[in-house]
């Protein structure tokens, strides 16, 4: 099993550009999450999904959208990137909503 | 509200025990977690404890939970240089997400 994978690993965007981050898991987990990690802030939840076709807002959802069309994939979209979205983005999945397994992260810089 | 606090730094000598402490606020948390993050990597689940337990041991790791004081600790026995990393304490939040502390950076000196 590859576990949780994220694409891309690194990206640089200009302000106003859009992009989609892809998270994939091969563990048949129902729950998937997107977090951002900023220096001195720990990890904060952006959006999450409790199953295929469902999404919900987390602590810091503004400026992001998500989709869960297939159980194994969870996409995070930035429609109009801003410098405040410069961060490291982590995806996680969970079988039951308790323990979560994380991907390696995507480092995004918005200039 | 939900909040998790940890000290930011800990330095120990190789072979000593490390103890990383954490306090949390939500007394209804059912699970509490310890994650490890090495430089440039994702978070690795080390262990977790159910709230009705006082202690859990897994090889060199010992987790102690004091539910009355809302205090969680992670003890690493015989600390090695490969244990150098940032350790995150987390509790399960009301949305099913994890509420993380800011992380404790463990430095192991040879």
XYZ file of N, CA and C in Angstrom:
663
model
N 0.845 -1.220 0.000
C 0.000 0.000 0.000
C 0.866 1.250 0.000
N 0.487 2.227 -0.812
C 1.219 3.483 -0.821
C 0.795 4.356 0.342
N -0.385 4.088 0.923
C -0.874 4.923 2.017
C -1.558 6.160 1.462
N -1.145 7.335 1.973
C -1.692 8.610 1.532
C -0.632 9.311 0.684
N -1.001 9.658 -0.532
C -0.066 10.368 -1.401
C -0.648 11.723 -1.771
N 0.230 12.679 -2.038
C -0.188 14.032 -2.395
C 0.572 14.493 -3.631
N -0.143 15.209 -4.480
C 0.442 15.750 -5.709
C 0.002 17.195 -5.860
N 0.900 18.139 -6.183
C 2.348 17.983 -6.308
C 3.031 18.074 -4.954
N 4.339 17.954 -4.919
C 5.100 18.107 -3.677
C 5.417 19.579 -3.416
N 5.652 20.324 -4.483
C 5.990 21.746 -4.380
C 5.253 22.491 -5.488
N 4.905 23.771 -5.199
C 4.321 24.596 -6.258
C 4.508 26.052 -5.884
N 4.793 26.854 -6.904
C 4.853 28.304 -6.730
C 3.780 28.911 -7.617
N 2.923 29.737 -7.031
C 1.848 30.393 -7.774
C 2.001 31.904 -7.687
N 1.468 32.584 -8.683
C 1.359 34.035 -8.577
C -0.024 34.361 -7.990
N -0.108 35.494 -7.316
C -1.385 35.940 -6.757
C -2.456 35.954 -7.839
N -3.602 35.353 -7.509
C -4.715 35.325 -8.453
C -4.808 34.055 -9.277
N -3.744 33.285 -9.343
C -3.786 32.033 -10.094
C -4.584 30.985 -9.312
N -4.999 29.949 -10.035
C -5.739 28.863 -9.381
C -4.955 27.563 -9.484
N -5.265 26.639 -8.602
C -4.645 25.320 -8.688
C -5.452 24.324 -7.869
N -5.199 23.056 -8.134
C -5.833 21.972 -7.398
C -4.769 21.057 -6.835
N -4.900 20.756 -5.544
C -4.029 19.784 -4.899
C -4.782 18.456 -4.815
N -4.078 17.385 -5.164
C -4.718 16.073 -5.169
C -4.206 15.231 -4.010
N -5.150 14.592 -3.310
C -4.815 13.628 -2.278
C -5.438 12.298 -2.658
N -4.660 11.229 -2.560
C -5.167 9.895 -2.861
C -4.779 8.932 -1.752
N -5.710 8.036 -1.403
C -5.411 7.006 -0.408
C -5.914 5.656 -0.903
N -5.124 4.628 -0.619
C -5.464 3.288 -1.111
C -5.827 2.350 0.035
N -6.294 2.913 1.149
C -6.608 2.120 2.335
C -8.112 1.953 2.535
N -8.905 2.431 1.570
C -10.359 2.319 1.630
C -10.935 3.073 2.844
N -10.289 4.165 3.224
C -10.762 4.939 4.368
C -11.957 5.802 3.982
N -12.905 5.913 4.932
C -14.087 6.745 4.686
C -13.794 8.231 4.850
N -12.982 8.576 5.852
C -12.780 9.967 6.218
C -11.507 10.514 5.587
N -11.605 11.749 5.088
C -10.406 12.414 4.567
C -10.424 13.868 4.998
N -9.227 14.443 5.135
C -9.074 15.778 5.716
C -8.011 16.568 4.955
N -8.172 17.879 4.927
C -7.116 18.775 4.478
C -6.764 19.732 5.616
N -5.459 19.801 5.948
C -4.937 20.716 6.951
C -3.903 21.629 6.300
N -3.677 22.774 6.938
C -2.524 23.585 6.592
C -1.652 23.746 7.823
N -0.345 23.804 7.571
C 0.613 23.945 8.667
C 1.426 25.206 8.442
N 1.336 26.120 9.394
C 2.082 27.367 9.334
C 3.003 27.467 10.539
N 4.142 28.132 10.398
C 5.090 28.240 11.514
C 4.416 28.835 12.748
N 4.603 28.176 13.881
C 4.061 28.678 15.132
C 2.565 28.507 15.299
N 1.904 27.873 14.311
C 0.443 27.758 14.379
C -0.016 26.311 14.503
N 0.868 25.356 14.391
C 0.412 23.979 14.401
C -0.345 23.685 13.107
N -1.185 22.661 13.136
C -1.989 22.297 11.965
C -3.429 22.744 12.186
N -4.039 23.294 11.138
C -5.429 23.730 11.233
C -6.238 23.082 10.122
N -7.450 22.653 10.462
C -8.301 21.942 9.520
C -8.954 22.906 8.544
N -8.865 22.603 7.252
C -9.466 23.447 6.209
C -10.858 22.917 5.851
N -10.908 21.703 5.339
C -12.150 21.012 4.997
C -11.966 19.529 5.292
N -13.095 18.842 5.381
C -12.996 17.402 5.578
C -14.176 16.706 4.907
N -14.085 15.378 4.844
C -15.128 14.588 4.205
C -15.340 13.304 5.001
N -16.605 12.969 5.236
C -16.906 11.748 5.994
C -17.309 10.603 5.082
N -17.211 10.812 3.770
C -17.510 9.740 2.833
C -17.608 10.292 1.426
N -17.624 9.382 0.465
C -17.711 9.789 -0.944
C -18.922 10.693 -1.165
N -18.682 11.800 -1.862
C -19.773 12.713 -2.183
C -20.095 13.724 -1.095
N -19.414 13.659 0.049
C -19.686 14.598 1.160
C -18.475 15.472 1.430
N -18.731 16.734 1.814
C -17.658 17.609 2.273
C -18.211 18.516 3.364
N -17.318 19.029 4.199
C -17.735 19.931 5.269
C -16.606 20.897 5.578
N -16.969 22.070 6.117
C -15.983 23.097 6.426
C -15.312 22.803 7.749
N -14.022 23.141 7.795
C -13.268 23.026 9.031
C -13.075 24.385 9.671
N -11.918 24.555 10.286
C -11.635 25.775 11.054
C -11.308 26.971 10.151
N -10.614 26.725 9.030
C -10.144 27.825 8.169
C -10.500 27.545 6.710
N -11.801 27.518 6.333
C -12.204 27.105 4.988
C -12.156 28.194 3.918
N -12.080 29.477 4.324
C -12.220 30.563 3.355
C -11.089 30.559 2.329
N -11.467 30.698 1.060
C -10.497 30.737 -0.028
C -10.191 29.370 -0.615
N -10.837 28.327 -0.081
C -10.598 26.954 -0.537
C -11.921 26.266 -0.869
N -11.867 25.354 -1.853
C -12.998 24.471 -2.081
C -12.471 23.050 -2.207
N -13.352 22.087 -1.982
C -12.948 20.677 -2.006
C -13.997 19.853 -2.748
N -13.552 18.683 -3.198
C -14.493 17.734 -3.785
C -14.040 16.317 -3.478
N -15.029 15.439 -3.325
C -14.766 14.026 -3.018
C -15.673 13.187 -3.921
N -15.335 13.190 -5.212
C -16.136 12.466 -6.193
C -15.895 10.964 -6.115
N -14.686 10.586 -5.754
C -14.359 9.182 -5.580
C -13.870 8.975 -4.157
N -14.131 7.819 -3.596
C -13.776 7.544 -2.204
C -12.278 7.714 -1.959
N -11.455 7.360 -2.937
C -10.024 7.360 -2.691
C -9.369 8.712 -2.918
N -10.107 9.687 -3.459
C -9.490 10.975 -3.781
C -10.182 12.123 -3.072
N -9.379 13.102 -2.657
C -9.930 14.304 -2.021
C -9.145 15.484 -2.592
N -9.830 16.357 -3.326
C -9.172 17.444 -4.023
C -9.379 18.756 -3.259
N -8.311 19.544 -3.201
C -8.376 20.869 -2.574
C -8.079 21.900 -3.643
N -9.010 22.841 -3.837
C -8.849 23.853 -4.862
C -8.664 25.243 -4.280
N -7.783 26.000 -4.932
C -7.627 27.413 -4.628
C -8.045 28.151 -5.893
N -9.129 28.909 -5.818
C -9.649 29.566 -7.025
C -8.840 30.801 -7.400
N -8.397 31.560 -6.398
C -7.640 32.788 -6.641
C -6.633 32.923 -5.508
N -5.435 32.404 -5.755
C -4.446 32.287 -4.679
C -4.026 33.650 -4.140
N -3.786 33.680 -2.824
C -3.322 34.891 -2.134
C -2.057 34.546 -1.341
N -1.182 35.540 -1.111
C 0.039 35.264 -0.338
C -0.227 34.638 1.023
N -1.398 34.935 1.615
C -1.737 34.357 2.927
C -1.960 32.843 2.852
N -2.056 32.321 1.638
C -2.235 30.874 1.467
C -0.901 30.139 1.293
N 0.183 30.875 1.367
C 1.506 30.238 1.411
C 1.580 29.394 2.675
N 1.818 28.096 2.488
C 1.760 27.185 3.627
C 2.208 25.801 3.170
N 2.238 24.878 4.121
C 2.407 23.470 3.787
C 1.060 22.800 4.018
N 0.578 22.093 3.007
C -0.750 21.487 3.069
C -0.607 19.980 3.247
N -1.325 19.479 4.241
C -1.306 18.046 4.516
C -2.705 17.468 4.356
N -2.738 16.330 3.712
C -3.949 15.537 3.610
C -3.841 14.380 4.593
N -4.967 13.954 5.135
C -4.992 12.797 6.028
C -6.236 11.971 5.726
N -6.162 10.691 6.062
C -7.344 9.836 5.952
C -7.499 9.018 7.216
N -8.711 8.534 7.439
C -8.986 7.780 8.653
C -10.065 6.740 8.369
N -9.927 5.550 8.928
C -10.957 4.523 8.697
C -12.253 4.808 9.457
N -12.111 5.387 10.647
C -13.270 5.531 11.532
C -13.467 6.940 12.045
N -12.581 7.859 11.676
C -12.657 9.211 12.218
C -11.838 9.373 13.479
N -11.149 8.320 13.934
C -10.284 8.473 15.112
C -8.846 8.687 14.641
N -8.022 7.650 14.616
C -6.634 7.881 14.197
C -6.568 8.287 12.725
N -5.689 9.227 12.443
C -5.550 9.755 11.080
C -4.138 9.506 10.570
N -4.060 9.230 9.270
C -2.789 8.930 8.624
C -2.526 10.012 7.598
N -1.331 10.580 7.677
C -1.019 11.763 6.900
C -0.192 11.466 5.660
N -0.392 12.306 4.642
C 0.457 12.290 3.469
C 1.729 13.087 3.726
N 2.638 13.150 2.739
C 3.931 13.802 2.920
C 3.890 15.326 2.827
N 2.766 15.886 2.365
C 2.636 17.339 2.324
C 2.918 17.938 0.955
N 2.333 19.126 0.736
C 2.581 19.948 -0.455
C 2.993 21.317 0.029
N 4.175 21.754 -0.413
C 4.656 23.078 -0.009
C 4.248 24.072 -1.090
N 3.383 25.018 -0.745
C 2.863 25.994 -1.699
C 3.352 27.388 -1.325
N 3.890 28.082 -2.332
C 4.305 29.472 -2.160
C 3.511 30.331 -3.122
N 2.899 31.388 -2.604
C 2.144 32.321 -3.454
C 2.861 33.672 -3.402
N 3.291 34.121 -4.593
C 4.062 35.377 -4.634
C 3.205 36.548 -5.114
N -13.769 25.927 24.848
C -13.160 25.754 23.538
C -12.145 24.629 23.547
N -11.716 24.285 22.377
C -10.756 23.195 22.244
C -9.372 23.796 22.052
N -8.428 23.393 22.891
C -7.075 23.930 22.789
C -6.108 22.911 23.353
N -4.920 22.870 22.763
C -3.880 21.927 23.195
C -2.590 22.722 23.338
N -1.939 22.586 24.492
C -0.720 23.341 24.766
C 0.458 22.402 24.998
N 1.600 22.782 24.440
C 2.836 22.014 24.630
C 3.989 22.999 24.776
N 5.040 22.580 25.481
C 6.259 23.382 25.486
C 6.919 23.236 24.112
N 7.677 24.255 23.693
C 8.162 24.301 22.315
C 9.456 23.526 22.094
N 10.289 23.420 23.136
C 11.606 22.813 22.948
C 11.937 21.860 24.100
N 12.712 20.813 23.757
C 13.259 19.906 24.764
C 14.595 19.402 24.237
N 15.605 19.445 25.080
C 16.926 18.960 24.679
C 17.372 17.897 25.680
N 17.820 16.748 25.168
C 18.270 15.663 26.041
C 19.553 15.072 25.457
N 20.239 14.288 26.267
C 21.441 13.575 25.804
C 21.047 12.169 25.353
N 21.763 11.687 24.367
C 21.535 10.333 23.864
C 21.601 9.336 25.013
N 20.619 8.443 25.059
C 20.577 7.435 26.109
C 19.701 7.809 27.285
N 19.437 9.113 27.454
C 18.534 9.557 28.518
C 17.092 9.319 28.106
N 16.180 9.499 29.070
C 14.752 9.474 28.759
C 14.282 10.885 28.433
N 13.347 10.968 27.507
C 12.717 12.247 27.166
C 11.269 12.198 27.638
N 10.814 13.305 28.189
C 9.399 13.395 28.571
C 8.822 14.661 27.958
N 7.839 14.474 27.102
C 7.181 15.597 26.436
C 5.781 15.719 27.029
N 5.447 16.916 27.470
C 4.176 17.136 28.162
C 3.190 17.928 27.319
N 1.920 17.728 27.627
C 0.852 18.349 26.856
C -0.348 18.547 27.774
N -1.036 19.659 27.632
C -2.312 19.836 28.330
C -3.392 20.123 27.292
N -4.590 19.676 27.577
C -5.704 19.863 26.650
C -6.891 20.392 27.436
N -7.887 20.890 26.705
C -8.990 21.549 27.408
C -10.304 20.784 27.351
N -10.493 19.957 26.310
C -11.803 19.346 26.122
C -11.893 18.038 26.900
N -12.600 18.070 28.007
C -12.665 16.889 28.874
C -13.466 15.754 28.232
N -14.194 16.070 27.150
C -14.974 15.011 26.506
C -14.187 14.286 25.418
N -12.928 14.674 25.220
C -12.106 14.011 24.191
C -12.033 12.514 24.456
N -12.296 11.719 23.443
C -12.276 10.271 23.618
C -10.902 9.686 23.341
N -10.182 10.302 22.419
C -8.856 9.828 22.067
C -7.865 10.973 22.119
N -6.645 10.648 22.518
C -5.548 11.613 22.494
C -4.379 10.948 21.779
N -3.628 11.757 21.023
C -2.664 11.213 20.077
C -1.295 11.858 20.236
N -0.275 11.101 19.834
C 1.059 11.642 19.654
C 1.529 11.355 18.233
N 1.954 12.434 17.557
C 2.505 12.337 16.215
C 3.946 12.821 16.224
N 4.732 12.290 15.282
C 6.131 12.697 15.106
C 6.297 13.263 13.705
N 6.998 14.392 13.602
C 7.266 14.967 12.287
C 8.759 15.219 12.144
N 9.372 14.546 11.198
C 10.784 14.783 10.882
C 10.871 15.895 9.850
N 12.033 16.552 9.732
C 12.158 17.708 8.819
C 11.723 17.366 7.398
N 10.864 18.211 6.828
C 10.426 18.036 5.451
C 9.490 16.868 5.222
N 8.996 16.259 6.276
C 8.149 15.073 6.118
C 6.757 15.318 6.687
N 5.875 14.359 6.448
C 4.536 14.425 7.006
C 4.523 13.982 8.443
N 3.320 13.890 9.009
C 3.169 13.484 10.401
C 2.980 11.982 10.478
N 3.728 11.376 11.379
C 3.661 9.938 11.573
C 2.962 9.655 12.902
N 1.896 8.860 12.857
C 1.200 8.503 14.092
C 2.092 7.588 14.924
N 2.413 8.044 16.138
C 3.252 7.227 17.022
C 2.389 6.304 17.875
N 1.411 6.879 18.523
C 0.570 6.121 19.425
C -0.639 6.958 19.789
N -1.669 6.305 20.324
C -2.805 7.048 20.838
C -3.370 6.296 22.027
N -4.116 7.031 22.836
C -4.649 6.457 24.061
C -6.113 6.809 24.180
N -6.894 5.843 24.602
C -8.307 6.073 24.823
C -8.478 6.737 26.181
N -9.460 7.577 26.306
C -9.577 8.422 27.495
C -9.877 7.654 28.779
N -10.280 6.385 28.669
C -10.537 5.636 29.898
C -9.304 4.862 30.372
N -8.166 5.116 29.710
C -6.907 4.484 30.105
C -6.037 5.503 30.835
N -5.172 4.996 31.731
C -4.212 5.852 32.419
C -2.842 5.793 31.764
N -2.536 4.652 31.167
C -1.195 4.448 30.642
C -1.253 3.496 29.449
N -0.334 3.726 28.534
C -0.172 2.803 27.411
C 1.305 2.724 27.109
N 1.816 1.505 26.961
C 3.235 1.327 26.666
C 3.389 0.605 25.341
N 4.335 1.088 24.542
C 4.591 0.482 23.245
C 6.078 0.582 22.999
N 6.797 -0.493 23.299
C 8.251 -0.551 23.155
C 8.905 0.581 23.950
N 9.586 1.515 23.312
C 10.274 2.576 24.079
C 9.350 3.727 24.471
N 8.113 3.680 24.003
C 7.189 4.779 24.249
C 6.229 4.436 25.384
N 6.050 5.420 26.293
C 5.047 5.280 27.353
C 4.203 6.536 27.355
N 2.891 6.363 27.263
C 1.965 7.486 27.326
C 1.262 7.448 28.676
N 1.264 8.585 29.364
C 0.536 8.700 30.628
C -0.563 9.734 30.470
N -1.748 9.406 30.956
C -2.884 10.312 30.877
C -3.432 10.579 32.276
N -3.475 11.863 32.639
C -4.113 12.287 33.884
C -5.354 13.062 33.480
N -6.481 12.371 33.487
C -7.703 12.973 32.972
C -8.200 14.088 33.880
N -7.946 13.962 35.170
C -8.404 14.990 36.123
C -7.730 16.325 35.817
N -6.409 16.270 35.562
C -5.653 17.488 35.266
C -5.594 17.790 33.773
N -6.190 16.946 32.933
C -6.148 17.096 31.470
C -4.705 17.211 31.013
N -3.890 16.267 31.455
C -2.468 16.283 31.166
C -2.061 14.963 30.528
N -1.335 15.080 29.440
C -0.877 13.925 28.672
C 0.641 14.017 28.548
N 1.332 12.915 28.699
C 2.783 12.950 28.493
C 3.229 11.764 27.649
N 4.349 11.997 26.955
C 4.978 10.949 26.146
C 6.399 10.776 26.656
N 6.728 9.590 27.094
C 8.076 9.308 27.552
C 8.754 8.407 26.533
N 9.943 8.825 26.093
C 10.749 8.019 25.172
C 11.955 7.518 25.955
N 12.049 6.220 26.139
C 13.177 5.642 26.862
C 14.381 5.510 25.925
N 15.598 5.624 26.530
C 16.828 5.423 25.749
C 16.794 6.238 24.458
N 16.649 7.535 24.581
C 16.478 8.413 23.421
C 17.701 8.347 22.516
N 17.426 8.236 21.210
C 18.473 8.142 20.199
C 18.454 9.387 19.308
N 19.549 9.612 18.578
C 19.606 10.780 17.693
C 18.506 10.712 16.634
N 18.100 9.513 16.264
C 17.016 9.366 15.287
C 15.657 9.773 15.832
N 15.580 10.020 17.145
C 14.324 10.490 17.730
C 14.176 12.003 17.612
N 15.229 12.685 17.171
C 15.158 14.137 16.993
C 14.086 14.460 15.962
N 13.106 15.268 16.367
C 11.963 15.577 15.511
C 11.064 16.551 16.278
N 9.951 16.897 15.647
C 8.918 17.667 16.350
C 7.805 16.698 16.706
N 7.367 16.755 17.958
C 6.331 15.859 18.456
C 5.069 16.672 18.726
N 3.969 16.205 18.148
C 2.693 16.890 18.295
C 1.748 16.055 19.138
N 1.148 16.721 20.087
C 0.056 16.163 20.861
C -1.232 16.597 20.160
N -2.263 15.757 20.160
C -3.528 16.133 19.533
C -4.689 15.492 20.261
N -5.804 16.205 20.292
C -7.038 15.624 20.800
C -8.053 15.627 19.677
N -9.046 14.770 19.831
C -10.070 14.680 18.803
C -11.088 15.788 19.034
N -11.327 16.621 17.999
C -12.240 17.741 18.116
C -13.673 17.371 17.814
N -14.549 18.343 17.983
C -15.980 18.105 17.826
C -16.369 17.801 16.380
N -15.553 18.232 15.418
C -15.854 17.968 14.015
C -15.217 16.658 13.547
N -14.649 15.910 14.467
C -13.965 14.678 14.087
C -12.551 14.926 13.619
N -12.154 16.216 13.596
C -10.789 16.518 13.202
C -9.875 16.356 14.406
N -8.593 16.578 14.195
C -7.635 16.582 15.290
C -7.267 18.024 15.623
N -7.256 18.340 16.913
C -6.795 19.642 17.382
C -5.360 19.456 17.852
N -4.426 20.099 17.166
C -3.009 19.901 17.447
C -2.447 20.980 18.356
N -1.480 20.591 19.170
C -0.619 21.565 19.809
C 0.359 22.115 18.779
N 1.168 23.087 19.192
C 2.114 23.699 18.253
C 3.360 22.848 18.048
N 3.506 21.800 18.818
C 4.628 20.887 18.631
C 5.791 21.178 19.557
N 6.467 20.117 19.988
C 7.667 20.216 20.819
C 8.841 19.717 20.000
N 9.840 20.578 19.827
C 11.025 20.168 19.071
C 12.002 19.474 20.014
N 12.226 18.194 19.766
C 13.144 17.402 20.584
C 14.507 17.363 19.907
N 15.528 17.819 20.619
C 16.902 17.751 20.126
C 17.662 16.751 20.983
N 18.340 15.808 20.341
C 19.087 14.774 21.057
C 20.569 14.989 20.790
N 21.309 15.253 21.857
C 22.746 15.525 21.715
C 23.535 14.239 21.962
N 24.553 13.977 21.116
C 25.330 12.743 21.276
C 26.210 12.769 22.516
